[in-house]
PDB file of C-alpha atoms in Angstrom:
ATOM      1  CA  ALA A  13       8.048  27.023  -1.267  1.00 63.00           C
ATOM      2  CA  ILE A  14      10.289  23.968  -1.463  1.00 73.00           C
ATOM      3  CA  GLY A  15       7.955  22.393  -4.022  1.00 79.00           C
ATOM      4  CA  LYS A  16       8.351  25.352  -6.351  1.00 84.00           C
ATOM      5  CA  ALA A  17      12.122  25.349  -5.956  1.00 87.00           C
ATOM      6  CA  THR A  18      12.602  21.602  -6.526  1.00 87.00           C
ATOM      7  CA  GLY A  19       9.601  20.657  -8.630  1.00 84.00           C
ATOM      8  CA  ARG A  20       8.752  17.938  -6.098  1.00 81.00           C
ATOM      9  CA  GLU A  21       5.680  17.677  -3.937  1.00 78.00           C
ATOM     10  CA  TYR A  22       6.348  16.647  -0.352  1.00 83.00           C
ATOM     11  CA  VAL A  23       3.332  15.124   1.378  1.00 91.00           C
ATOM     12  CA  PRO A  24       3.178  12.390   4.041  1.00 95.00           C
ATOM     13  CA  TYR A  25       1.073  10.046   1.869  1.00 97.00           C
ATOM     14  CA  LYS A  26       1.119  10.193  -1.929  1.00 96.00           C
ATOM     15  CA  TYR A  27      -1.382   8.256  -4.046  1.00 98.00           C
ATOM     16  CA  HIS A  28      -0.434   7.095  -7.538  1.00 98.00           C
ATOM     17  CA  GLY A  29      -2.799   5.247  -9.847  1.00 98.00           C
ATOM     18  CA  ALA A  30      -6.288   5.011 -11.254  1.00 98.00           C
ATOM     19  CA  ALA A  31      -8.784   7.487  -9.792  1.00 98.00           C
ATOM     20  CA  ASP A  32     -11.235   4.582  -9.513  1.00 98.00           C
ATOM     21  CA  ALA A  33      -8.769   1.948  -8.283  1.00 98.00           C
ATOM     22  CA  THR A  34     -10.138  -1.220  -6.710  1.00 98.00           C
ATOM     23  CA  ASP A  35      -6.741  -2.658  -5.704  1.00 98.00           C
ATOM     24  CA  LEU A  36      -4.198  -0.786  -3.603  1.00 98.00           C
ATOM     25  CA  ILE A  37      -0.721  -1.491  -2.258  1.00 98.00           C
ATOM     26  CA  VAL A  38       0.449   0.584   0.700  1.00 98.00           C
ATOM     27  CA  ILE A  39       4.241   0.702   0.876  1.00 98.00           C
ATOM     28  CA  MET A  40       7.178   2.939   1.699  1.00 95.00           C
ATOM     29  CA  GLY A  41      10.777   3.286   0.645  1.00 91.00           C
ATOM     30  CA  SER A  42      12.521   2.293  -2.547  1.00 89.00           C
ATOM     31  CA  ALA A  43       9.984  -0.456  -3.325  1.00 95.00           C
ATOM     32  CA  VAL A  44       7.397   2.218  -4.196  1.00 97.00           C
ATOM     33  CA  GLU A  45       8.914   2.478  -7.680  1.00 97.00           C
ATOM     34  CA  ALA A  46       8.608  -1.266  -8.331  1.00 97.00           C
ATOM     35  CA  CYS A  47       4.949  -1.107  -7.318  1.00 98.00           C
ATOM     36  CA  ARG A  48       4.373   1.924  -9.550  1.00 98.00           C
ATOM     37  CA  GLU A  49       5.918   0.055 -12.505  1.00 98.00           C
ATOM     38  CA  ALA A  50       3.577  -2.904 -11.969  1.00 98.00           C
ATOM     39  CA  MET A  51       0.613  -0.560 -11.486  1.00 98.00           C
ATOM     40  CA  THR A  52       1.371   1.245 -14.755  1.00 98.00           C
ATOM     41  CA  VAL A  53       1.506  -2.013 -16.713  1.00 98.00           C
ATOM     42  CA  LEU A  54      -1.662  -3.403 -15.110  1.00 98.00           C
ATOM     43  CA  ASN A  55      -3.596  -0.156 -15.586  1.00 98.00           C
ATOM     44  CA  ALA A  56      -2.536  -0.037 -19.252  1.00 98.00           C
ATOM     45  CA  LYS A  57      -4.252  -3.447 -19.572  1.00 98.00           C
ATOM     46  CA  GLY A  58      -7.480  -2.014 -18.156  1.00 98.00           C
ATOM     47  CA  GLU A  59      -7.060  -2.943 -14.513  1.00 98.00           C
ATOM     48  CA  LYS A  60      -7.712  -0.442 -11.727  1.00 98.00           C
ATOM     49  CA  THR A  61      -4.761  -0.425  -9.376  1.00 98.00           C
ATOM     50  CA  GLY A  62      -2.988   2.099  -7.205  1.00 98.00           C
ATOM     51  CA  VAL A  63      -0.042   2.596  -4.883  1.00 98.00           C
ATOM     52  CA  LEU A  64      -0.079   4.647  -1.713  1.00 98.00           C
ATOM     53  CA  ALA A  65       3.475   5.730  -0.927  1.00 98.00           C
ATOM     54  CA  ILE A  66       4.238   6.614   2.660  1.00 97.00           C
ATOM     55  CA  HIS A  67       6.836   9.376   2.772  1.00 94.00           C
ATOM     56  CA  MET A  68       6.499  10.175   6.477  1.00 91.00           C
ATOM     57  CA  TYR A  69       5.804   7.276   8.807  1.00 92.00           C
ATOM     58  CA  ARG A  70       6.114   9.031  12.157  1.00 91.00           C
ATOM     59  CA  PRO A  71       4.140  10.819  13.337  1.00 91.00           C
ATOM     60  CA  PHE A  72       1.441   8.746  11.618  1.00 91.00           C
ATOM     61  CA  SER A  73      -1.642  10.799  10.751  1.00 93.00           C
ATOM     62  CA  PRO A  74      -4.732   8.567  10.532  1.00 93.00           C
ATOM     63  CA  ALA A  75      -6.861  11.346   9.014  1.00 94.00           C
ATOM     64  CA  LEU A  76      -4.383  12.262   6.260  1.00 95.00           C
ATOM     65  CA  PHE A  77      -3.678   8.595   5.551  1.00 96.00           C
ATOM     66  CA  ALA A  78      -7.340   7.626   5.171  1.00 96.00           C
ATOM     67  CA  ALA A  79      -8.023  10.701   3.022  1.00 96.00           C
ATOM     68  CA  ALA A  80      -5.316   9.603   0.567  1.00 97.00           C
ATOM     69  CA  ILE A  81      -7.103   6.313  -0.255  1.00 98.00           C
ATOM     70  CA  PRO A  82      -9.683   6.388  -3.068  1.00 98.00           C
ATOM     71  CA  LYS A  83     -13.144   5.416  -1.857  1.00 97.00           C
ATOM     72  CA  THR A  84     -13.364   2.875  -4.712  1.00 98.00           C
ATOM     73  CA  VAL A  85     -10.644   0.602  -3.255  1.00 98.00           C
ATOM     74  CA  THR A  86     -11.957  -2.751  -2.025  1.00 98.00           C
ATOM     75  CA  ARG A  87      -8.747  -4.819  -1.874  1.00 98.00           C
ATOM     76  CA  LEU A  88      -5.878  -3.514   0.237  1.00 98.00           C
ATOM     77  CA  THR A  89      -2.406  -4.967   0.682  1.00 98.00           C
ATOM     78  CA  ILE A  90       0.064  -3.468   3.138  1.00 97.00           C
ATOM     79  CA  LEU A  91       3.732  -4.287   2.542  1.00 97.00           C
ATOM     80  CA  ASP A  92       6.418  -3.730   5.162  1.00 94.00           C
ATOM     81  CA  ARG A  93      10.123  -4.529   5.482  1.00 91.00           C
ATOM     82  CA  ASP A  94       9.550  -5.663   9.055  1.00 86.00           C
ATOM     83  CA  LYS A  95       8.875  -9.184  10.279  1.00 84.00           C
ATOM     84  CA  ASP A  96       7.274  -9.645  13.670  1.00 82.00           C
ATOM     85  CA  PRO A  97       5.909 -13.192  13.955  1.00 80.00           C
ATOM     86  CA  ALA A  98       4.752 -12.571  17.534  1.00 79.00           C
ATOM     87  CA  ALA A  99       2.425  -9.710  16.518  1.00 82.00           C
ATOM     88  CA  ALA A 100      -0.984  -9.706  14.851  1.00 82.00           C
ATOM     89  CA  GLY A 101       0.685  -8.023  11.875  1.00 84.00           C
ATOM     90  CA  GLU A 102       3.681  -5.934  11.038  1.00 89.00           C
ATOM     91  CA  GLY A 103       3.827  -2.403  12.468  1.00 90.00           C
ATOM     92  CA  LEU A 104       2.722  -0.640   9.303  1.00 94.00           C
ATOM     93  CA  MET A 105      -0.261  -2.964   8.901  1.00 94.00           C
ATOM     94  CA  GLN A 106      -1.370  -2.309  12.461  1.00 93.00           C
ATOM     95  CA  ASP A 107      -1.120   1.457  11.921  1.00 94.00           C
ATOM     96  CA  VAL A 108      -3.028   1.264   8.625  1.00 96.00           C
ATOM     97  CA  ILE A 109      -5.882  -0.746  10.115  1.00 95.00           C
ATOM     98  CA  ALA A 110      -6.075   1.533  13.148  1.00 94.00           C
ATOM     99  CA  ALA A 111      -6.211   4.579  10.845  1.00 95.00           C
ATOM    100  CA  LEU A 112      -9.011   3.036   8.789  1.00 96.00           C
ATOM    101  CA  VAL A 113     -10.987   2.145  11.925  1.00 96.00           C
ATOM    102  CA  ARG A 114     -10.623   5.694  13.249  1.00 94.00           C
ATOM    103  CA  ALA A 115     -11.749   7.105   9.899  1.00 94.00           C
ATOM    104  CA  LYS A 116     -14.687   4.655   9.868  1.00 95.00           C
ATOM    105  CA  ARG A 117     -13.482   3.329   6.495  1.00 95.00           C
ATOM    106  CA  VAL A 118     -12.419  -0.227   7.357  1.00 94.00           C
ATOM    107  CA  ARG A 119     -15.745  -1.693   6.172  1.00 95.00           C
ATOM    108  CA  GLN A 120     -15.115  -0.401   2.645  1.00 95.00           C
ATOM    109  CA  PHE A 121     -12.614  -3.231   2.098  1.00 97.00           C
ATOM    110  CA  ASP A 122     -13.449  -6.808   1.153  1.00 97.00           C
ATOM    111  CA  VAL A 123      -9.797  -7.816   1.551  1.00 97.00           C
ATOM    112  CA  ILE A 124      -7.048  -6.457   3.800  1.00 97.00           C
ATOM    113  CA  VAL A 125      -3.830  -8.465   3.816  1.00 96.00           C
ATOM    114  CA  GLY A 126      -0.308  -7.757   4.908  1.00 95.00           C
ATOM    115  CA  GLY A 127       3.020  -9.039   3.767  1.00 94.00           C
ATOM    116  CA  ARG A 128       6.678  -8.286   3.871  1.00 94.00           C
ATOM    117  CA  TYR A 129       9.278  -7.719   1.202  1.00 94.00           C
ATOM    118  CA  GLY A 130      13.018  -7.252   0.912  1.00 88.00           C
ATOM    119  CA  LEU A 131      13.949  -9.312   3.950  1.00 85.00           C
ATOM    120  CA  SER A 132      17.635 -10.280   4.089  1.00 80.00           C
ATOM    121  CA  SER A 133      18.236  -7.704   1.340  1.00 82.00           C
ATOM    122  CA  CYS A 134      16.292  -9.765  -1.215  1.00 85.00           C
ATOM    123  CA  ASP A 135      15.329  -7.911  -4.369  1.00 93.00           C
ATOM    124  CA  PHE A 136      11.801  -6.654  -4.878  1.00 95.00           C
ATOM    125  CA  HIS A 137      10.793  -5.844  -8.442  1.00 96.00           C
ATOM    126  CA  SER A 138       7.678  -5.076 -10.459  1.00 97.00           C
ATOM    127  CA  GLY A 139       6.942  -8.764 -11.073  1.00 97.00           C
ATOM    128  CA  HIS A 140       6.723  -9.273  -7.327  1.00 97.00           C
ATOM    129  CA  ALA A 141       4.403  -6.275  -7.026  1.00 98.00           C
ATOM    130  CA  ALA A 142       2.143  -7.643  -9.777  1.00 98.00           C
ATOM    131  CA  ALA A 143       1.937 -10.941  -7.876  1.00 97.00           C
ATOM    132  CA  VAL A 144       0.914  -9.015  -4.744  1.00 98.00           C
ATOM    133  CA  TYR A 145      -1.998  -7.434  -6.650  1.00 98.00           C
ATOM    134  CA  MET A 146      -3.019 -10.883  -7.956  1.00 98.00           C
ATOM    135  CA  ASN A 147      -2.869 -12.401  -4.468  1.00 98.00           C
ATOM    136  CA  ALA A 148      -5.459  -9.940  -3.154  1.00 97.00           C
ATOM    137  CA  ARG A 149      -7.846 -11.047  -5.931  1.00 96.00           C
ATOM    138  CA  GLU A 150      -7.730 -14.729  -4.975  1.00 96.00           C
ATOM    139  CA  ASN A 151     -10.781 -16.292  -3.327  1.00 94.00           C
ATOM    140  CA  THR A 152      -8.614 -16.923  -0.275  1.00 95.00           C
ATOM    141  CA  PRO A 153      -5.616 -14.577  -0.457  1.00 96.00           C
ATOM    142  CA  MET A 154      -2.454 -15.433   1.428  1.00 95.00           C
ATOM    143  CA  GLU A 155      -2.040 -13.425   4.591  1.00 91.00           C
ATOM    144  CA  SER A 156       1.185 -12.572   6.363  1.00 89.00           C
ATOM    145  CA  PHE A 157       3.271 -13.585   3.353  1.00 92.00           C
ATOM    146  CA  SER A 158       6.854 -12.821   2.330  1.00 91.00           C
ATOM    147  CA  VAL A 159       7.802 -11.710  -1.167  1.00 93.00           C
TER     148      VAL A 159
END
């Protein structure tokens, strides 16, 4: 009902991008738009990228999350605005990996890396997002990086 009234679709996880994407950024908040801008430019050049926007983080639904990821994705980057150097990864990355394990989809990915953006109120724009896509394609992508 609210979707009809506002013209907006409200779902916990919203995928944007190529139906056959190979590269995916998982992100939430205002940085989604910067990633979508980079994705649009890259896809116009023939690349196959996507963005999975998280609109509802808690409660986290592993089944809905995993279902929102195209089965063609092989390179996954999770970006968070949190920095926890004492953990194996930021909170969102841990939730994403746990969801993929539960859905028995973690083996679909050749690359899973996590990074952080916007720390200390630093800007995050489409050029940064494009660099994140390129990082995942490297032979040895950076892990636990800051943009």
